[in-house]
mmCIF file of C-alpha atoms in Angstrom:
data_model
loop_
_atom_site.group_PDB
_atom_site.id
_atom_site.type_symbol
_atom_site.label_atom_id
_atom_site.label_comp_id
_atom_site.label_asym_id
_atom_site.label_seq_id
_atom_site.Cartn_x
_atom_site.Cartn_y
_atom_site.Cartn_z
ATOM 1 C CA MET H 6 17.140 16.617 -36.631
ATOM 2 C CA ASN H 7 16.735 14.981 -33.207
ATOM 3 C CA HIS H 8 19.558 17.163 -31.884
ATOM 4 C CA LYS H 9 17.787 20.321 -33.075
ATOM 5 C CA LEU H 10 14.495 19.112 -31.575
ATOM 6 C CA LEU H 11 16.240 18.491 -28.260
ATOM 7 C CA GLN H 12 17.776 21.980 -28.301
ATOM 8 C CA PHE H 13 14.389 23.509 -29.119
ATOM 9 C CA SER H 14 12.677 21.551 -26.319
ATOM 10 C CA ILE H 15 15.310 22.627 -23.804
ATOM 11 C CA GLY H 16 14.905 26.262 -24.868
ATOM 12 C CA VAL H 17 11.113 26.147 -24.513
ATOM 13 C CA ALA H 18 11.345 24.393 -21.137
ATOM 14 C CA PHE H 19 13.826 27.010 -19.925
ATOM 15 C CA VAL H 20 11.519 29.890 -20.913
ATOM 16 C CA ILE H 21 8.549 28.241 -19.167
ATOM 17 C CA LEU H 22 10.574 27.602 -16.001
ATOM 18 C CA VAL H 23 11.836 31.195 -15.884
ATOM 19 C CA TRP H 24 8.307 32.474 -16.513
ATOM 20 C CA GLN H 25 6.893 30.348 -13.678
ATOM 21 C CA ALA H 26 9.772 31.299 -11.363
ATOM 22 C CA VAL H 27 9.134 35.008 -11.952
ATOM 23 C CA ILE H 28 5.471 34.498 -11.029
ATOM 24 C CA PHE H 29 6.304 32.353 -7.992
ATOM 25 C CA PHE H 30 9.105 34.430 -6.482
ATOM 26 C CA GLY H 31 8.082 37.860 -7.732
ATOM 27 C CA ASP H 32 5.358 40.063 -6.346
ATOM 28 C CA PHE H 33 2.992 39.670 -9.304
ATOM 29 C CA ASN H 34 -0.770 39.497 -9.394
ATOM 30 C CA GLU H 35 -1.674 36.542 -11.640
ATOM 31 C CA ALA H 36 -4.798 38.389 -12.714
ATOM 32 C CA LEU H 37 -2.493 40.938 -14.362
ATOM 33 C CA PHE H 38 0.410 38.653 -15.297
ATOM 34 C CA PRO H 39 -0.757 35.026 -15.611
ATOM 35 C CA GLY H 40 1.726 32.205 -15.223
ATOM 36 C CA PRO H 41 2.234 29.333 -17.675
ATOM 37 C CA ILE H 42 -0.022 26.959 -15.722
ATOM 38 C CA THR H 43 -2.895 29.457 -15.817
ATOM 39 C CA VAL H 44 -2.336 30.133 -19.515
ATOM 40 C CA PHE H 45 -2.219 26.407 -20.251
ATOM 41 C CA GLY H 46 -5.551 26.020 -18.435
ATOM 42 C CA ALA H 47 -7.069 28.807 -20.542
ATOM 43 C CA LEU H 48 -5.706 27.148 -23.685
ATOM 44 C CA VAL H 49 -7.292 23.830 -22.711
ATOM 45 C CA GLU H 50 -10.661 25.542 -22.178
ATOM 46 C CA LEU H 51 -10.463 27.210 -25.596
ATOM 47 C CA ILE H 52 -9.739 23.815 -27.138
ATOM 48 C CA LYS H 53 -12.555 22.097 -25.237
ATOM 49 C CA ASP H 54 -15.273 24.530 -26.313
ATOM 50 C CA GLY H 55 -14.004 24.579 -29.911
ATOM 51 C CA THR H 56 -13.452 28.344 -29.927
ATOM 52 C CA LEU H 57 -9.747 28.101 -30.647
ATOM 53 C CA PHE H 58 -10.162 25.967 -33.766
ATOM 54 C CA VAL H 59 -12.765 28.341 -35.212
ATOM 55 C CA HIS H 60 -10.376 31.279 -34.798
ATOM 56 C CA ILE H 61 -7.428 29.308 -36.215
ATOM 57 C CA LYS H 62 -9.468 28.236 -39.246
ATOM 58 C CA ASP H 63 -10.557 31.807 -40.006
ATOM 59 C CA SER H 64 -7.035 33.167 -39.562
ATOM 60 C CA MET H 65 -5.499 30.505 -41.792
ATOM 61 C CA ARG H 66 -8.109 31.103 -44.498
ATOM 62 C CA ARG H 67 -7.416 34.843 -44.586
ATOM 63 C CA PHE H 68 -3.685 34.265 -44.464
ATOM 64 C CA ALA H 69 -3.725 31.735 -47.314
ATOM 65 C CA ILE H 70 -5.802 33.981 -49.588
ATOM 66 C CA GLY H 71 -3.726 37.118 -48.999
ATOM 67 C CA TYR H 72 -0.373 35.333 -49.146
ATOM 68 C CA VAL H 73 -1.114 33.287 -52.282
ATOM 69 C CA LEU H 74 -2.538 36.276 -54.166
ATOM 70 C CA ALA H 75 0.451 38.433 -53.195
ATOM 71 C CA GLY H 76 2.899 35.699 -54.149
ATOM 72 C CA ALA H 77 1.302 35.010 -57.523
ATOM 73 C CA LEU H 78 1.120 38.670 -58.551
ATOM 74 C CA ALA H 79 4.535 39.612 -57.144
ATOM 75 C CA ILE H 80 6.327 36.708 -58.843
ATOM 76 C CA VAL H 81 4.735 37.381 -62.238
ATOM 77 C CA LEU H 82 5.479 41.111 -62.030
ATOM 78 C CA GLY H 83 8.979 40.449 -60.711
ATOM 79 C CA LEU H 84 9.818 38.106 -63.579
ATOM 80 C CA LEU H 85 8.618 40.691 -66.088
ATOM 81 C CA LEU H 86 10.049 43.814 -64.431
ATOM 82 C CA GLY H 87 13.383 42.113 -63.802
ATOM 83 C CA ARG H 88 13.843 41.769 -67.555
ATOM 84 C CA SER H 89 12.679 45.309 -68.328
ATOM 85 C CA ARG H 90 15.358 47.897 -69.028
ATOM 86 C CA TRP H 91 13.118 50.959 -68.907
ATOM 87 C CA ILE H 92 9.895 50.145 -66.998
ATOM 88 C CA TRP H 93 11.571 49.049 -63.743
ATOM 89 C CA PRO H 94 13.676 52.252 -63.355
ATOM 90 C CA ILE H 95 10.387 54.181 -63.524
ATOM 91 C CA VAL H 96 8.513 51.881 -61.135
ATOM 92 C CA ASP H 97 11.378 51.400 -58.652
ATOM 93 C CA PRO H 98 11.077 54.822 -56.906
ATOM 94 C CA VAL H 99 7.352 54.236 -56.346
ATOM 95 C CA VAL H 100 8.007 50.780 -54.886
ATOM 96 C CA GLN H 101 10.773 52.111 -52.626
ATOM 97 C CA LEU H 102 8.424 54.862 -51.429
ATOM 98 C CA LEU H 103 5.558 52.492 -50.594
ATOM 99 C CA ARG H 104 7.591 49.545 -49.296
ATOM 100 C CA PRO H 105 8.578 50.980 -45.869
ATOM 101 C CA ILE H 106 5.012 52.024 -45.016
ATOM 102 C CA SER H 107 3.454 49.636 -42.506
ATOM 103 C CA PRO H 108 0.363 47.894 -43.928
ATOM 104 C CA VAL H 109 -1.466 48.825 -40.723
ATOM 105 C CA ALA H 110 -1.006 52.507 -41.619
ATOM 106 C CA TRP H 111 -3.374 51.896 -44.531
ATOM 107 C CA SER H 112 -6.001 50.285 -42.269
ATOM 108 C CA PRO H 113 -8.326 53.343 -41.989
ATOM 109 C CA PHE H 114 -8.560 53.558 -45.783
ATOM 110 C CA ILE H 115 -8.828 49.774 -46.113
ATOM 111 C CA VAL H 116 -11.721 49.585 -43.641
ATOM 112 C CA LEU H 117 -13.480 52.543 -45.283
ATOM 113 C CA THR H 118 -13.079 50.886 -48.686
ATOM 114 C CA PHE H 119 -13.812 47.247 -47.850
ATOM 115 C CA GLY H 120 -15.783 47.518 -44.605
ATOM 116 C CA ILE H 121 -15.321 45.060 -41.746
ATOM 117 C CA GLY H 122 -14.924 41.320 -42.133
ATOM 118 C CA ASP H 123 -12.380 39.221 -43.997
ATOM 119 C CA LEU H 124 -11.303 41.687 -46.687
ATOM 120 C CA PRO H 125 -9.403 44.233 -44.539
ATOM 121 C CA ALA H 126 -7.235 41.484 -43.028
ATOM 122 C CA ILE H 127 -6.673 39.872 -46.443
ATOM 123 C CA VAL H 128 -5.646 43.209 -47.983
ATOM 124 C CA ILE H 129 -3.227 43.920 -45.120
ATOM 125 C CA ILE H 130 -1.682 40.448 -45.532
ATOM 126 C CA PHE H 131 -1.431 41.033 -49.284
ATOM 127 C CA ILE H 132 0.421 44.332 -48.812
ATOM 128 C CA ALA H 133 2.752 42.833 -46.187
ATOM 129 C CA ALA H 134 3.716 39.902 -48.422
ATOM 130 C CA PHE H 135 3.772 41.622 -51.810
ATOM 131 C CA PHE H 136 6.868 43.829 -51.633
ATOM 132 C CA PRO H 137 9.378 41.292 -50.219
ATOM 133 C CA ILE H 138 8.413 38.762 -52.898
ATOM 134 C CA LEU H 139 8.441 41.347 -55.691
ATOM 135 C CA LEU H 140 11.871 42.737 -54.823
ATOM 136 C CA THR H 141 13.571 39.382 -54.285
ATOM 137 C CA THR H 142 12.128 38.070 -57.556
ATOM 138 C CA ILE H 143 13.452 41.102 -59.443
ATOM 139 C CA LYS H 144 16.834 40.703 -57.745
ATOM 140 C CA GLY H 145 16.944 37.034 -58.726
ATOM 141 C CA VAL H 146 16.188 37.853 -62.368
ATOM 142 C CA LYS H 147 18.740 40.664 -62.554
ATOM 143 C CA ASN H 148 21.474 38.482 -61.032
ATOM 144 C CA ILE H 149 21.222 35.817 -63.737
ATOM 145 C CA ASP H 150 24.544 35.163 -65.458
ATOM 146 C CA PRO H 151 24.429 37.052 -68.805
ATOM 147 C CA GLN H 152 26.328 34.162 -70.393
ATOM 148 C CA HIS H 153 23.322 31.904 -69.831
ATOM 149 C CA LEU H 154 21.057 34.363 -71.619
ATOM 150 C CA LYS H 155 23.589 34.774 -74.421
ATOM 151 C CA LEU H 156 23.769 31.004 -74.864
ATOM 152 C CA ALA H 157 19.975 30.826 -74.965
ATOM 153 C CA SER H 158 19.996 33.448 -77.697
ATOM 154 C CA ASN H 159 22.562 31.452 -79.668
ATOM 155 C CA LEU H 160 20.367 28.372 -79.326
ATOM 156 C CA GLN H 161 17.442 30.471 -80.595
ATOM 157 C CA PHE H 162 15.240 29.909 -77.551
ATOM 158 C CA ASN H 163 11.869 31.626 -77.760
ATOM 159 C CA LYS H 164 10.762 33.850 -74.852
ATOM 160 C CA PHE H 165 8.768 31.055 -73.233
ATOM 161 C CA ASP H 166 11.767 28.709 -73.239
ATOM 162 C CA VAL H 167 14.053 31.450 -71.913
ATOM 163 C CA TYR H 168 11.771 31.901 -68.914
ATOM 164 C CA ARG H 169 11.086 28.185 -68.436
ATOM 165 C CA LYS H 170 14.643 26.894 -68.829
ATOM 166 C CA ILE H 171 16.774 29.789 -67.601
ATOM 167 C CA ILE H 172 15.109 32.710 -65.848
ATOM 168 C CA ILE H 173 12.704 30.878 -63.532
ATOM 169 C CA PRO H 174 15.175 28.145 -62.440
ATOM 170 C CA ALA H 175 17.962 30.688 -61.897
ATOM 171 C CA ALA H 176 15.729 33.102 -59.985
ATOM 172 C CA LEU H 177 13.999 30.373 -57.946
ATOM 173 C CA PRO H 178 16.334 30.501 -54.892
ATOM 174 C CA SER H 179 15.817 34.258 -54.642
ATOM 175 C CA ILE H 180 12.052 33.864 -55.120
ATOM 176 C CA MET H 181 11.917 31.260 -52.345
ATOM 177 C CA ASN H 182 13.884 33.564 -50.043
ATOM 178 C CA GLY H 183 11.274 36.240 -50.712
ATOM 179 C CA LEU H 184 8.414 33.827 -50.048
ATOM 180 C CA HIS H 185 10.096 32.786 -46.799
ATOM 181 C CA LEU H 186 10.630 36.366 -45.671
ATOM 182 C CA ALA H 187 7.120 37.398 -46.712
ATOM 183 C CA LEU H 188 5.543 34.497 -44.847
ATOM 184 C CA GLY H 189 6.810 35.717 -41.486
ATOM 185 C CA THR H 190 5.966 39.344 -42.238
ATOM 186 C CA ALA H 191 2.476 38.489 -43.468
ATOM 187 C CA TRP H 192 1.779 36.297 -40.428
ATOM 188 C CA ILE H 193 2.701 39.165 -38.103
ATOM 189 C CA PHE H 194 0.410 41.580 -39.915
ATOM 190 C CA LEU H 195 -2.415 39.031 -40.087
ATOM 191 C CA VAL H 196 -2.892 39.492 -36.358
ATOM 192 C CA ALA H 197 -2.792 43.272 -36.729
ATOM 193 C CA GLY H 198 -5.282 43.058 -39.594
ATOM 194 C CA GLU H 199 -7.699 40.974 -37.551
ATOM 195 C CA MET H 200 -7.488 43.496 -34.756
ATOM 196 C CA VAL H 201 -8.778 46.168 -37.135
ATOM 197 C CA GLY H 202 -12.040 44.943 -38.599
ATOM 198 C CA SER H 203 -12.510 41.202 -38.146
ATOM 199 C CA GLN H 204 -15.041 39.478 -35.951
ATOM 200 C CA SER H 205 -13.069 36.242 -35.682
ATOM 201 C CA GLY H 206 -9.511 34.960 -35.915
ATOM 202 C CA LEU H 207 -6.569 34.848 -33.522
ATOM 203 C CA GLY H 208 -6.105 38.623 -33.610
ATOM 204 C CA TYR H 209 -9.768 39.111 -32.738
ATOM 205 C CA LEU H 210 -9.456 36.498 -29.969
ATOM 206 C CA ILE H 211 -6.671 38.529 -28.354
ATOM 207 C CA VAL H 212 -8.507 41.856 -28.673
ATOM 208 C CA ASP H 213 -11.759 40.392 -27.359
ATOM 209 C CA ALA H 214 -9.977 38.795 -24.388
ATOM 210 C CA ARG H 215 -8.182 42.075 -23.688
ATOM 211 C CA ASN H 216 -11.461 43.989 -23.705
ATOM 212 C CA MET H 217 -12.887 41.444 -21.250
ATOM 213 C CA LEU H 218 -9.685 41.729 -19.145
ATOM 214 C CA HIS H 219 -9.187 37.970 -19.542
ATOM 215 C CA LEU H 220 -5.398 38.029 -19.771
ATOM 216 C CA PRO H 221 -4.904 34.231 -19.705
ATOM 217 C CA ASN H 222 -6.789 34.069 -23.005
ATOM 218 C CA VAL H 223 -4.669 36.931 -24.358
ATOM 219 C CA LEU H 224 -1.469 35.024 -23.636
ATOM 220 C CA ALA H 225 -3.012 31.758 -24.863
ATOM 221 C CA GLY H 226 -3.727 33.466 -28.186
ATOM 222 C CA ILE H 227 -0.162 34.801 -28.332
ATOM 223 C CA VAL H 228 1.241 31.312 -27.683
ATOM 224 C CA VAL H 229 -0.888 29.794 -30.465
ATOM 225 C CA ILE H 230 0.196 32.536 -32.895
ATOM 226 C CA GLY H 231 3.835 31.782 -32.083
ATOM 227 C CA ILE H 232 3.393 28.025 -32.522
ATOM 228 C CA ILE H 233 1.616 28.355 -35.882
ATOM 229 C CA GLY H 234 4.193 30.889 -37.069
ATOM 230 C CA LEU H 235 6.970 28.453 -36.169
ATOM 231 C CA LEU H 236 5.234 25.579 -37.995
ATOM 232 C CA LEU H 237 4.728 27.727 -41.106
ATOM 233 C CA ASP H 238 8.399 28.702 -41.044
ATOM 234 C CA ARG H 239 9.472 25.059 -40.803
ATOM 235 C CA LEU H 240 7.094 24.115 -43.628
ATOM 236 C CA ILE H 241 8.438 26.675 -46.078
ATOM 237 C CA THR H 242 12.007 25.734 -45.097
ATOM 238 C CA VAL H 243 11.256 22.139 -46.111
ATOM 239 C CA VAL H 244 9.737 23.345 -49.403
ATOM 240 C CA GLN H 245 12.772 25.578 -50.003
ATOM 241 C CA THR H 246 15.125 22.653 -49.500
ATOM 242 C CA GLY H 247 13.063 20.414 -51.767
ATOM 243 C CA LEU H 248 13.067 22.953 -54.598
ATOM 244 C CA LYS H 249 16.850 23.321 -54.718
ATOM 245 C CA LYS H 250 17.037 20.729 -57.502
ATOM 246 C CA ALA H 251 14.495 22.695 -59.543
ATOM 247 C CA SER H 252 16.797 25.727 -59.536
ATOM 248 C CA ARG H 253 19.258 24.059 -61.892
ATOM 249 C CA ILE H 254 19.386 25.493 -65.397
ATOM 250 C CA HIS H 255 18.786 23.021 -68.224
ATOM 251 C CA PHE H 256 19.690 23.705 -71.843
#
């Protein structure tokens, strides 16, 4: 763990040094391309006046709502559709058609339907997270060893016990992979969603700073987004590791 932290710290320090060297030795106007010291100063000011924490709180609230709703619905549907022999073949082409469409492409219709505020960003997060979780859940269910299901039938398990003791534990690693993948995707589109119709949040902070031509604040917002995204990724990795024991099938 300490070795990984050391490697990460060296990597970050290297990027900052290269960034500062480019500013120092290159012919760049810091008003157009701020250096790390300037960006750090802007970040400190945002922390001092409390603005940064307000934007972080609003972004995290929208993200949590959209991500949790998408995860809950996608997992339930995935567990059901994965066991369906005739519904999923009908639904699959529709899912494959909608899945590649960027959630931002729906933003004009989302804003017209829900107006400005929290809802457009939440809906965009929901769309971004929904499909990865749905598809990985279905894949996890379909990849269950048929012998386990046959044994459950021989033991006369009811449907609830089949799901509780076999399907959910066996599909859990795949579900967690989907949740992990969806977390990163949803976090990316959170920023895009907040750039569309929100009046607060990290995406709004960046857009507002851009409109005011305050580029240090733009880069400060980008840095914060990257840090939070990294922390979220580490958090779900820890959860994934902790749930490995729960993926064991018990008869």
